[in-house]
Each structure stands twice: as structure tokens, then as C-alpha cells.
Short mmCIF file of C-alpha atoms in Angstrom, two decimals:
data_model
loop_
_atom_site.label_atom_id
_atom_site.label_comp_id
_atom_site.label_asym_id
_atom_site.label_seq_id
_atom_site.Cartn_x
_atom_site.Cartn_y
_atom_site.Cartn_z
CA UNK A 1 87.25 88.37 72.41
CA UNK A 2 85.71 91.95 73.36
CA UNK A 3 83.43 90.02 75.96
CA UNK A 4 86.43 88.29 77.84
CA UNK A 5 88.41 91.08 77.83
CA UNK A 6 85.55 93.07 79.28
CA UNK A 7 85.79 90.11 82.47
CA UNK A 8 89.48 90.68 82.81
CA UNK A 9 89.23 94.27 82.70
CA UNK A 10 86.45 93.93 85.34
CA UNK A 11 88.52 91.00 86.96
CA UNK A 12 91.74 92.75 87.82
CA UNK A 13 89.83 95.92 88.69
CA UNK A 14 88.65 92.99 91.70
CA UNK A 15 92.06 92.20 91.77
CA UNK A 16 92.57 95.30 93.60
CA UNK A 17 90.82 95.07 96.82
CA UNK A 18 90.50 90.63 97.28
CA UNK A 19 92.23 89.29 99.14
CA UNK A 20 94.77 86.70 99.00
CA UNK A 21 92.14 83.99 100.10
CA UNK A 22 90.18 84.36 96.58
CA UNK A 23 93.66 83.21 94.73
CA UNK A 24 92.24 79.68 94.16
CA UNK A 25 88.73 81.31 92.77
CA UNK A 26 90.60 83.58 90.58
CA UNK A 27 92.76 81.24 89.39
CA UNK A 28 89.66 78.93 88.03
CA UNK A 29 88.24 82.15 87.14
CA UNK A 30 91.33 83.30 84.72
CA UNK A 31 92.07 79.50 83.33
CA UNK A 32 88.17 79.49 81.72
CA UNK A 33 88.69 82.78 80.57
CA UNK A 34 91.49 81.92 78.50
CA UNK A 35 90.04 78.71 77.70
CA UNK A 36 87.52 80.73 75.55
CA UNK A 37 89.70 82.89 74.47
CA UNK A 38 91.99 80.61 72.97
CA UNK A 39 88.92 78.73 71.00
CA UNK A 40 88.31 82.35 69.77
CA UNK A 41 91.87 82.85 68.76
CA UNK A 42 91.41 79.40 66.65
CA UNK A 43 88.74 80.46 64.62
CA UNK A 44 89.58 83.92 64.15
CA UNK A 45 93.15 83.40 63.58
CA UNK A 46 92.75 81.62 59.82
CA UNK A 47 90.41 84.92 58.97
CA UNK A 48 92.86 87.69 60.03
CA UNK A 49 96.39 86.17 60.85
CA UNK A 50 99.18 86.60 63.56
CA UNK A 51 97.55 90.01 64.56
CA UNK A 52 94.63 88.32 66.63
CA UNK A 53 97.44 86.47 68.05
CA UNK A 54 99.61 89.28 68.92
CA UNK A 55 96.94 90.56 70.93
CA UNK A 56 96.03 88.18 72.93
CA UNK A 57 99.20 87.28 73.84
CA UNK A 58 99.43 91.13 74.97
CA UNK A 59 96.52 90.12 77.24
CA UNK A 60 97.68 87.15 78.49
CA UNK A 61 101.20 88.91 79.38
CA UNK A 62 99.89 91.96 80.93
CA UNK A 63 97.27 89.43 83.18
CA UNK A 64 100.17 87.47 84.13
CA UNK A 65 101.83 90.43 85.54
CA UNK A 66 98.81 91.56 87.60
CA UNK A 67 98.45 87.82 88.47
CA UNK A 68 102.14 88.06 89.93
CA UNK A 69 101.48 91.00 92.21
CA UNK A 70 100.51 87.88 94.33
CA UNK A 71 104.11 87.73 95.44
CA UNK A 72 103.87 90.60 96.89
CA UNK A 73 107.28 92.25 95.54
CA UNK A 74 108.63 95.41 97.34
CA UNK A 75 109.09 98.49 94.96
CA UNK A 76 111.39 100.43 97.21
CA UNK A 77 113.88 97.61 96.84
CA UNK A 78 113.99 97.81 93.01
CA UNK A 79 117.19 99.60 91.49
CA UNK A 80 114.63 101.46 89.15
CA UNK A 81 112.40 102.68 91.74
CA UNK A 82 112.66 106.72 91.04
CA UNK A 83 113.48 108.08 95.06
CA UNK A 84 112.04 111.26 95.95
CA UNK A 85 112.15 114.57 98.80
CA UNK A 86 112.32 112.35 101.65
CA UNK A 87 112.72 109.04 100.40
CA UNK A 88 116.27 110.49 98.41
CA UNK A 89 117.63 112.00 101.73
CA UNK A 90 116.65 108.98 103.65
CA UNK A 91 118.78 106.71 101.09
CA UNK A 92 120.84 107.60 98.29
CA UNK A 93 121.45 105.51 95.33
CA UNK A 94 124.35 106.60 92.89
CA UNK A 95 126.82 105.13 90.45
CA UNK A 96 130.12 104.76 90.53
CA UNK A 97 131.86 107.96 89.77
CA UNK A 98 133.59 107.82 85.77
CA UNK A 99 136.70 106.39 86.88
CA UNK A 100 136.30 105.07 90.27
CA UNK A 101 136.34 101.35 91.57
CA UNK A 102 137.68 100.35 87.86
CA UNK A 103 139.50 96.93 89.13
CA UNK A 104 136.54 95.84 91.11
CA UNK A 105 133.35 96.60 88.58
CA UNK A 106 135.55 95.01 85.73
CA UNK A 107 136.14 92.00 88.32
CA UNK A 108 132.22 91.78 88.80
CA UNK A 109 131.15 92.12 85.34
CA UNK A 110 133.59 89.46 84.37
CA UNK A 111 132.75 87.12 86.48
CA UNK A 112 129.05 87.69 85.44
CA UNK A 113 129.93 87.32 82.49
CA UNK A 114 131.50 84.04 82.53
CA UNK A 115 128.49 81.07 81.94
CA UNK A 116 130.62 78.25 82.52
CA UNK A 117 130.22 75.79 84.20
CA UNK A 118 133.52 76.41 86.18
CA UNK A 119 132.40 79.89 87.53
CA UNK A 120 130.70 80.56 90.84
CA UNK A 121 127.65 81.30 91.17
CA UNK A 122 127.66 83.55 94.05
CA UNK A 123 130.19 86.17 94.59
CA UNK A 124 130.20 87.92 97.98
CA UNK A 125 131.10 91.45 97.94
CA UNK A 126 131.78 92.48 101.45
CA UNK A 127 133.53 95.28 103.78
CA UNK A 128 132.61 98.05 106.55
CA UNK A 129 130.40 100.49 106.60
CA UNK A 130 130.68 103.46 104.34
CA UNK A 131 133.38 101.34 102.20
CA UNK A 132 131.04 102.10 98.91
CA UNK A 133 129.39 98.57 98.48
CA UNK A 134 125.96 99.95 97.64
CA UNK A 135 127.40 102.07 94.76
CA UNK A 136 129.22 99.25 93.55
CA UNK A 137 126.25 97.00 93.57
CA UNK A 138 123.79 99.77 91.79
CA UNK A 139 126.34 100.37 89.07
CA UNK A 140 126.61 96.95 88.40
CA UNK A 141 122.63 96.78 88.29
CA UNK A 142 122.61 99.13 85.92
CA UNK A 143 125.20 98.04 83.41
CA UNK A 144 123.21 95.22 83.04
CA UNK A 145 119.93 96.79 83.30
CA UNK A 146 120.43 99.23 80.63
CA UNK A 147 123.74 99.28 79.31
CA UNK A 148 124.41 95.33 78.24
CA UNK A 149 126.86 94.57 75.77
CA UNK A 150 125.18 93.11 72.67
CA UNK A 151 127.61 90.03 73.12
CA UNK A 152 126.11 90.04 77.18
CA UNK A 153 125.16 85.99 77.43
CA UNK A 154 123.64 87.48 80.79
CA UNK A 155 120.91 90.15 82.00
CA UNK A 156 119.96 91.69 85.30
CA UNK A 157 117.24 89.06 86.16
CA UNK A 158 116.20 90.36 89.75
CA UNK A 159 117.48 92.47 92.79
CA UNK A 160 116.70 93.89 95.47
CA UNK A 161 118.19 96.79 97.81
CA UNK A 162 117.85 96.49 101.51
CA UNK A 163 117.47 99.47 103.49
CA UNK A 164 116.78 100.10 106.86
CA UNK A 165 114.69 103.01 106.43
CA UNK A 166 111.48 101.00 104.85
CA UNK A 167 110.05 98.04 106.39
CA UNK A 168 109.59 96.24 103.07
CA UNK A 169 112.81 96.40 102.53
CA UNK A 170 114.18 95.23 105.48
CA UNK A 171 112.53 92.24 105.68
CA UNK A 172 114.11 88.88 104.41
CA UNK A 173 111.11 86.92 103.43
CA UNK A 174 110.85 90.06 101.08
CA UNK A 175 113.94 89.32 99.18
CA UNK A 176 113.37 86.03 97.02
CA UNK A 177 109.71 86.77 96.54
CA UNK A 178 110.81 90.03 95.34
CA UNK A 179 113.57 88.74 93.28
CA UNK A 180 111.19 85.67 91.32
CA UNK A 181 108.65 88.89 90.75
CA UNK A 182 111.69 90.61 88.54
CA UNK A 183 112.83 87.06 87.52
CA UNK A 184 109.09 86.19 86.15
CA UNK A 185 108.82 89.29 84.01
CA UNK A 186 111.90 88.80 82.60
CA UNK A 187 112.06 84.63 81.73
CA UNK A 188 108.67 83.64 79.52
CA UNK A 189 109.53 80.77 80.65
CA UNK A 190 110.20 80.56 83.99
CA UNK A 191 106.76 82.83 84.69
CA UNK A 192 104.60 79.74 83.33
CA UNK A 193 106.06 77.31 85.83
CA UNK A 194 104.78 79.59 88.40
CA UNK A 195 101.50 78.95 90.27
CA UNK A 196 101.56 77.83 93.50
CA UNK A 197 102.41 81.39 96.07
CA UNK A 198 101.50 79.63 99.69
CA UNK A 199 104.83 80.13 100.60
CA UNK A 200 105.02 84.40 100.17
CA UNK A 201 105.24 84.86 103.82
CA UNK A 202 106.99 81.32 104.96
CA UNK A 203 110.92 81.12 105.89
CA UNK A 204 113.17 81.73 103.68
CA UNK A 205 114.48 78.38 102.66
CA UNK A 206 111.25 77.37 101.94
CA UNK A 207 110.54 80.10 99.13
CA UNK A 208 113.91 79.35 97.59
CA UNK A 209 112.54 76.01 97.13
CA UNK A 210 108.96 76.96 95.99
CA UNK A 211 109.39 79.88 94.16
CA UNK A 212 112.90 79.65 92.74
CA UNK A 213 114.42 76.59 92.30
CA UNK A 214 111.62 74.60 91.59
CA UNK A 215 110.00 76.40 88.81
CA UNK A 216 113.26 77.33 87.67
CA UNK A 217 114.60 73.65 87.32
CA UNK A 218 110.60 73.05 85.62
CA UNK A 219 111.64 75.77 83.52
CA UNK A 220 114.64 74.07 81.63
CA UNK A 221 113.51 72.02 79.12
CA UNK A 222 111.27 75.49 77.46
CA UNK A 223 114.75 77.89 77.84
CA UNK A 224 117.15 74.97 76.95
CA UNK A 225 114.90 73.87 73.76
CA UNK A 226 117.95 74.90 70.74
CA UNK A 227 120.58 73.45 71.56
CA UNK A 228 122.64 75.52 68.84
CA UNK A 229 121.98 78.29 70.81
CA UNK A 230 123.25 78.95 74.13
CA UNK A 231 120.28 79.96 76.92
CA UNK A 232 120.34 83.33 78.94
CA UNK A 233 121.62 83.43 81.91
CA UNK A 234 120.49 86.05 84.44
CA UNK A 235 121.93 87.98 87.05
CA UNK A 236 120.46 88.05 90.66
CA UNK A 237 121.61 91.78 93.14
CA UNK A 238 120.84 91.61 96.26
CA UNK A 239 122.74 94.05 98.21
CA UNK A 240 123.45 95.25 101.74
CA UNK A 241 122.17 92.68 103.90
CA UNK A 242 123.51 93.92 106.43
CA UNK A 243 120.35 96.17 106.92
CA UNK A 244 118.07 93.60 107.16
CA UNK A 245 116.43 93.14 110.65
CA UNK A 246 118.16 91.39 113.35
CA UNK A 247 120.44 88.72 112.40
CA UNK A 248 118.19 88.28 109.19
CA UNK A 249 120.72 89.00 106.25
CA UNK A 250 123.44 86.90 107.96
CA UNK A 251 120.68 84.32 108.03
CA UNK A 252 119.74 84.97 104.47
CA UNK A 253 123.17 84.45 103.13
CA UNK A 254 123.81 81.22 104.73
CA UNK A 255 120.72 79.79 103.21
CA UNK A 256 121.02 81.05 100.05
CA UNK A 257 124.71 79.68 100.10
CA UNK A 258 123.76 76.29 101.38
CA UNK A 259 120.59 75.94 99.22
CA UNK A 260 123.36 76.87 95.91
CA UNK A 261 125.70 74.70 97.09
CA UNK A 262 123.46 71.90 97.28
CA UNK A 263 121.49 72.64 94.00
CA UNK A 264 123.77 73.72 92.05
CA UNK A 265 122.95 71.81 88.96
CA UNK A 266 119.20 73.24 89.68
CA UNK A 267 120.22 76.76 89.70
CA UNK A 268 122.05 76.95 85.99
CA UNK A 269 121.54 79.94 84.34
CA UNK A 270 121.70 82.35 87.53
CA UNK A 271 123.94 83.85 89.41
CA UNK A 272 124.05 85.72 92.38
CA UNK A 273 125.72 88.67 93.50
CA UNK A 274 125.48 89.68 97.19
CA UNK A 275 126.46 92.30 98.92
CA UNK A 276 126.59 93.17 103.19
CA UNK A 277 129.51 93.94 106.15
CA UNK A 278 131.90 91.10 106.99
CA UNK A 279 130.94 88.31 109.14
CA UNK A 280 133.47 86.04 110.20
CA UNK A 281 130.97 82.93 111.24
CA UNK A 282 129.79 83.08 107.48
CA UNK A 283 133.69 83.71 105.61
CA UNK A 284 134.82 80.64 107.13
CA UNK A 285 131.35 78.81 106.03
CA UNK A 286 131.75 80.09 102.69
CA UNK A 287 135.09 78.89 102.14
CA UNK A 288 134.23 75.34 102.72
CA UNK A 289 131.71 75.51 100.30
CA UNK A 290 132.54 74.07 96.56
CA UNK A 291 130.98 76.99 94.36
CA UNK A 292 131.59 80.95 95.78
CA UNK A 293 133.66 83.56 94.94
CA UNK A 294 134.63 86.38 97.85
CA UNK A 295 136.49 89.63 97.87
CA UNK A 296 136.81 91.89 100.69
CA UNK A 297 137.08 95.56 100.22
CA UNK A 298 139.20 95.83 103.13
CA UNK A 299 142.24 93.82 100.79
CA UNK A 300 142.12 97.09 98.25
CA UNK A 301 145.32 98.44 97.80
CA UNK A 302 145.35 102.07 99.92
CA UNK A 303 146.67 103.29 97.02
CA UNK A 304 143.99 102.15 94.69
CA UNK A 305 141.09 103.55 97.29
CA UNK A 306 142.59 107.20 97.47
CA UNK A 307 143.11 107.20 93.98
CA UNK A 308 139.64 106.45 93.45
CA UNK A 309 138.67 108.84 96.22
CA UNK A 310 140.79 111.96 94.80
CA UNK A 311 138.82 110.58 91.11
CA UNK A 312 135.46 111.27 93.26
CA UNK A 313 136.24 114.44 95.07
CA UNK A 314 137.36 116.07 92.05
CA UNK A 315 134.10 115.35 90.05
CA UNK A 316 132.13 116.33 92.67
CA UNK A 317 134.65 119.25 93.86
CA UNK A 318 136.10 120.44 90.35
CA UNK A 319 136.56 124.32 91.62
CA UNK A 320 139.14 122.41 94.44
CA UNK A 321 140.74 119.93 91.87
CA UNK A 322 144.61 119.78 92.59
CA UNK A 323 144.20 122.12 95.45
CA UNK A 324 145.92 121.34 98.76
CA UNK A 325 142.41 120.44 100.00
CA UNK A 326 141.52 117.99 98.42
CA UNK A 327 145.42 116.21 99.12
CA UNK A 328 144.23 116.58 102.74
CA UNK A 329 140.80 115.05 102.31
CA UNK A 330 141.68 111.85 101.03
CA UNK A 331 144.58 111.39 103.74
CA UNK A 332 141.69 112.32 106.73
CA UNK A 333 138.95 109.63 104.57
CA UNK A 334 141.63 107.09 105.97
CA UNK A 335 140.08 104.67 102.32
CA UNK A 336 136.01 104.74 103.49
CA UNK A 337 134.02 106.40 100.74
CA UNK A 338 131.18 107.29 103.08
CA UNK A 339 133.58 109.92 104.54
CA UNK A 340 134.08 111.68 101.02
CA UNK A 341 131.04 111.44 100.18
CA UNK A 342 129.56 113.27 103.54
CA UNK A 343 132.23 115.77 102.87
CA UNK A 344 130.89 116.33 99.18
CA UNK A 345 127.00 116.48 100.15
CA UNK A 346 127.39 118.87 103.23
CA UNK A 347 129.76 121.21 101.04
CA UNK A 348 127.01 121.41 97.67
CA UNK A 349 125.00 123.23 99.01
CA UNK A 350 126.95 126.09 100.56
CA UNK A 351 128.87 128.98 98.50
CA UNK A 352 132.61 129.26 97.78
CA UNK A 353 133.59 130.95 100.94
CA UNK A 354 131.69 128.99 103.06
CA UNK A 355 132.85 125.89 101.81
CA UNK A 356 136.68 127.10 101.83
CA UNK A 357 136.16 127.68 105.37
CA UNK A 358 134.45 124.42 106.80
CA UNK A 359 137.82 122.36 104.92
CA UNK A 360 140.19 125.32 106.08
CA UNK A 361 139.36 124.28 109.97
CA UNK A 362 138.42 120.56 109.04
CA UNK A 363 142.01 120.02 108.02
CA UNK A 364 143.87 122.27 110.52
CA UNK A 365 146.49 120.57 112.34
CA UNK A 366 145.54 121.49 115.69
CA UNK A 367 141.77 120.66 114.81
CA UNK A 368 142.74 116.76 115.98
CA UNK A 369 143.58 117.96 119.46
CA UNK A 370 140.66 120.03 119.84
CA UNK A 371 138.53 116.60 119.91
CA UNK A 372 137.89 114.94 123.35
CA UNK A 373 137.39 111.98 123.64
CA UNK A 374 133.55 110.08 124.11
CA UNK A 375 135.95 107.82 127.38
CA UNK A 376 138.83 107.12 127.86
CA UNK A 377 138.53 103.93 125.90
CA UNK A 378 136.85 105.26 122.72
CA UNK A 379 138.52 108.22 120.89
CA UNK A 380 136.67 109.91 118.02
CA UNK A 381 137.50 108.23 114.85
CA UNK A 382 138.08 110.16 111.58
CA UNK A 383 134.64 110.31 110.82
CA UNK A 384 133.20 111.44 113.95
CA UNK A 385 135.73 114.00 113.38
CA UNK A 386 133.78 115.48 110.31
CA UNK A 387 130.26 114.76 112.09
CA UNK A 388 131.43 117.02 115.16
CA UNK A 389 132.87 119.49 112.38
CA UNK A 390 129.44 119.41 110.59
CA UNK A 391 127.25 119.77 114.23
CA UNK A 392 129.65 122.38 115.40
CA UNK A 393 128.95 124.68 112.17
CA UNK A 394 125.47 124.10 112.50
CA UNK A 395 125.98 125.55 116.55
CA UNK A 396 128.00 127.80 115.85
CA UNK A 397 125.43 130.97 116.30
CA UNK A 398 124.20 129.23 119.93
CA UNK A 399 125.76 129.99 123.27
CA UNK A 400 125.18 127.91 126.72
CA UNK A 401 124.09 131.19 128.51
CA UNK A 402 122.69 133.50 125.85
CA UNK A 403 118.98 133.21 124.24
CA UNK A 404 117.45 130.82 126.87
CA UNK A 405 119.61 127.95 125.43
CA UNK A 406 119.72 126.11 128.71
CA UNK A 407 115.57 126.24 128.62
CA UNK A 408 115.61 125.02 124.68
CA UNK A 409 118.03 122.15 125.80
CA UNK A 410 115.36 121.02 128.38
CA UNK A 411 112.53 120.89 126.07
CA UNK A 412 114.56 119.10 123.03
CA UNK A 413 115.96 116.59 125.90
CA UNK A 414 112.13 115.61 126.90
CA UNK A 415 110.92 115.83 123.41
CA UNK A 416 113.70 113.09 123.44
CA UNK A 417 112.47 111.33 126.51
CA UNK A 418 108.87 110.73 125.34
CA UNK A 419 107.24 107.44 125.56
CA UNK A 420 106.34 107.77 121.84
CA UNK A 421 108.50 109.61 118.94
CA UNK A 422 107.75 113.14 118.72
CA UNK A 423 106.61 114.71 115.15
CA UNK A 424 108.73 117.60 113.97
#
């Protein structure tokens, strides 16, 4: 046993650098191994029990997860990746706020809940930018992540976050590959029906094929085996597709929708839960299909989003709870969360007065008509309201004709003007 260890050791440190070409070799490579391993495990297992057992079983799970590395899964995606400095101001990740977006989450969670038959297995979260969809989608990740009922007949079986602001995960032929990574190291048995990766880097219909459905659907008879006991179901996230290149999360979503409709005696045991910005083309699509479940965030009650909104502020403002300010704030976020929450991380890091000031002249009456607009055609909205607030405080010590400001205007516009992006 010490001697094949020793070769998977040495094996996986190989891993490392092949590349994918050697995934046949390794393959052979890793079935001998075990081969021996498991005639070891026979004869040693009448002299000293389960434990010889145990640990090759730790072997064989922890090679299996190197082995699935071949799928090439995107970290940044994951709900538990840990962001950091410039990663965290680049995208921020958050729960819900205690209190906030109560109907909705307990609308999810029910739904996920539900493992009949009857209940869809995709429900499409959508709505504008800023409307909160991300937070919605990472609190339900992690109530079922980390914080599952013990009567939960469902787990968070895969997700994945799209973001503009890292290739990998902006890419949809990341998604499902990413998504049957989490799904593998989470279902026993749904990892051994796994073996064949040629399709990593093909469209995306094709990997729902190959690396979902089909292994799942192999999968059925070793998670359906007592039938006195009802299998686990998991939970598939996948949210803001909206972010992904191009037209490649409407794209996405239409495929995945099809390929469910079509298999949906294939696919029991997961359901989806998707989140992106309206598109009409796919809202009609969806509602001819037999199996979905949508809900727009636009169709919350106004009164339901500034409650929610006034909820947030005064967690994250508690020295302005009840004050006239925050009454004005959740009039001028006009229901989109994104404004609040701007508001919020522009005033936490600046003292009492300072903050007292930037909402004393945000919320002035006469602070509307002080705004041109960008034509004639396009007035500033609310929000570019606050963002001309914010860039005016941060100008406010810089004068067209004092301190060469005209000359540091030229040199920022050609930094601007360069061929190639210009490091700080």
C-alpha cells in the first residue's frame, strides 16, 4: 500500500505541469494503481479490519478530486471563494441584510425545497441592474451551503457567479464544467459516472449532455438504490448572466431551458436557480415551456422594496436611523438597491460631519436643478445624481484656472487616448 501511494503521491505531483493530452495515459496509469491496491486491501483487510479500508478510500477520494481538476472549474466563480484588496473592490459579495428581501428568499427556499415532481426545476430570478439579484442569489447559496435545515431534502450542489471583472468567470463554457466540478464532490455517485472530459472547452449544449445529464441519468440506479428512503436532491446557482460575454448568458439560459425541458425526467434530483437582467426574447420562450418558474423584481410592491431599503440603510447607517435622512434616501433610491448601497459604501469610510454633509446637499431640494442634462434627450437619472454628487466631492479642492488644472486635464485625456491601457 506504502509503494502505490508513493506513485500517486509522485503521480499527481505530474499532475501538475501535463498536460491535458496525457489524460488517457494517466487514466491507465491510475486504474492499475488501484487495481493493486484493491488486491492489497483484500488481503490486508481480514488481518486489520475496516481501518485499511477507510484509508484507502481516503486515497481514492482525494485522487478523484485531483483527477477532476480536469474540468477545469473556475475558483473565482465559487460562492466560497474568500475575495481580497482588489478582487473585494472589484466585486462585492454580501448577504441579504437581517430583514431584507423576506417574501422573496422564503419564495426561493420554498420552492427549493419542494422535490416533487410537480415543482419546476428552474426558477428565473430576473430584474435591472442594481435591483439586488446577486445578494439574493449568494444568500440563498449560503443557506444551503452552511445553514441547511436538518429536515433540507436538498443541498447546494454547484454554482457559479459570473462577473465581468475575471475572464474565467465570464465565460459560458465555464459554467456547467464548473458546476459538475462542485456537483462531483458533492454526489459519490454521480463522480464515478464521470470519465470522459473531451467536451471541457466544446459549446455549451454539448457539455450539458456529456458532463451533466448523462452521468447524472448513469448515476440513478447507485443514488435511487433504498427505495424507503427518499434521494438528495441538489441545488444548482448560477447567477448574473447577464455578465457573461456578448450575448453568451442569454445564450446559456435558453439552452439550459430547452435541454430541461426536454430532459426533464433525466435531470431529477436538481434544480436550477438562475439569475441575470430581463430579456424579453427569452420571457416569452420561457413561458411556453412546460417546467419553469419566473419572478421579476420589477413586480415588488414599492412598498415592500423601501421597506427593505430603510431595513438596509439603518443597519448599515444606525447613527442616522429614524432621522430625516434616511426618509429622503429611500424616496431618491426610487426601489434599486445598488443606489443604497453606493450611498452606504461611499459614506463608511468618512467621519460624522463629513457624512452629514455629503446627504445634507445630496437631498437638497434645489440639488435636482443644479443637474444638466448629458442632451437634451437623456436627463441624469437618480443614480447619476449620486455619482455626480460623489465625483463632485472628490473635485471639490480643483479649480479650471488654478494649479495648472487645464495642463493635468491634457495629460489624463491622452493617458486616456493611448493605443494600449495605461498602468496607474
Amino acid at each position: 500500500l506504502k509503494e502505490e501511494l508513493d506513485k500517486l503521491i509522485q503521480l499527481s505531483n505530474e499532475w501538475l505541469v501535463r498536460k491535458v493530452a496525457d489524460h488517457v495515459d494517466e487514466k491507465t496509469r491510475i486504474t492499475e494503481i488501484f487495481e493493486r491496491i484493491n488486491e492489497a486491501r483484500v488481503q490486508f483487510e481480514l488481518a486489520i479490519g475496516i481501518r485499511v479500508f477507510k484509508s484507502v478510500y481516503d486515497m481514492e477520494r482525494a485522487l478523484r478530486k485531483l483527477l477532476f481538476y480536469g474540468l477545469k472549474p473556475s475558483k473565482i466563480a465559487d460562492h466560497k471563494y474568500h475575495l481580497e484588496s482588489q478582487e473585494e473592490r472589484r466585486v462585492r459579495r454580501e448577504v441579504c441584510t437581517p430583514g431584507t428581501r423576506v417574501r422573496i428568499l422564503d419564495d426561493i427556499i420554498t420552492w427549493a425545497k419542494n422535490t416533487s415532481r410537480g415543482s419546476p426545476n428552474v426558477y428565473w430570478l430576473f430584474g435591472q441592474a442594481g435591483s439586488g439579484k446577486t445578494t439574493i442569489a449568494y444568500s440563498v447559496a449560503r443557506r444551503f451551503e452552511f445553514a441547511g435545515d436538518p429536515n433540507d431534502t436538498i443541498i447546494l450542489g454547484g454554482n457559479f457567479f459570473c462577473s465581468r471583472q475575471f475572464e474565467e468567470s465570464r465565460l459560458s463554457k465555464c459554467i456547467i464544467r464548473t458546476v459538475v466540478h462542485h456537483l462531483a464532490l458533492k454526489c459519490r455517485a454521480f463522480a464515478d459516472q464521470l470519465s470522459d472530459f473531451d467536451t471541457v472547452n466544446q459549446n455549451v449544449r454539448a457539455q450539458l449532455e456529456d458532463l451533466l445529464i448523462a452521468p447524472w441519468q448513469a448515476s440513478k440506479p447507485a443514488r435511487c438504490h433504498d427505495p424507503s428512503k427518499p434521494p438528495q436532491h441538489y441545488l444548482i446557482i448560477i447567477d448574473a448572466l447577464d455578465e457573461i460575454d456578448g450575448t453568451g448568458g442569454s445564450e446559456f439560459l435558453r439552452n439550459l431551458l430547452d435541454v430541461v425541458d426536454q430532459n426533464e425526467n433525466r435531470l431529477q434530483g436538481l434544480k436550477f436557480f438562475v439569475t441575470s437582467r430581463p430579456d424579453p426574447n427569452l420571457v416569452r420562450h420561457v413561458d411556453s415551456l412546460k417546467s419553469k418558474q419566473l419572478y421579476r423584481l420589477e413586480e415588488v410592491p414599492p412598498e415592500e422594496a423601501q421597506y427593505d431599503i430603510r431595513t438596509y440603510l439603518m443597519a448599515e447607517l444606525p447613527h442616522f436611523a429614524e432621522r430625516e435622512e434616511i426618509k429622503g434616501l429611500v424616496v431618491q433610491t426610487a426601489g434599486l438597491f445598488i443606489y443604497a448601497a453606493t450611498v452606504v459604501k461611499y459614506l463608511v469610510t468618512r467621519g460624522r460631519s463629513e457624512q452629514q454633509t455629503f446627504l445634507t446637499t445630496l437631498l437638497a431640494p434645489s440639488n435636482s436643478f443644479n443637474l444638466q442634462s448629458l442632451s437634451d434627450e437623456m436627463p441624469f437619472t437618480l443614480l447619476d445624481a449620486l455619482y455626480s454628487q460623489i465625483l463632485n466631492e472628490a473635485f471639490r479642492d480643483f479649480t479650471p484656472e488654478q494649479n495648472g488644472w487645464k495642463d493635468r486635464r491634457c495629460i489624463l485625456h491622452t493617458f486616456l487616448c493611448t493605443a494600449e491601457r495605461t498602468s496607474t
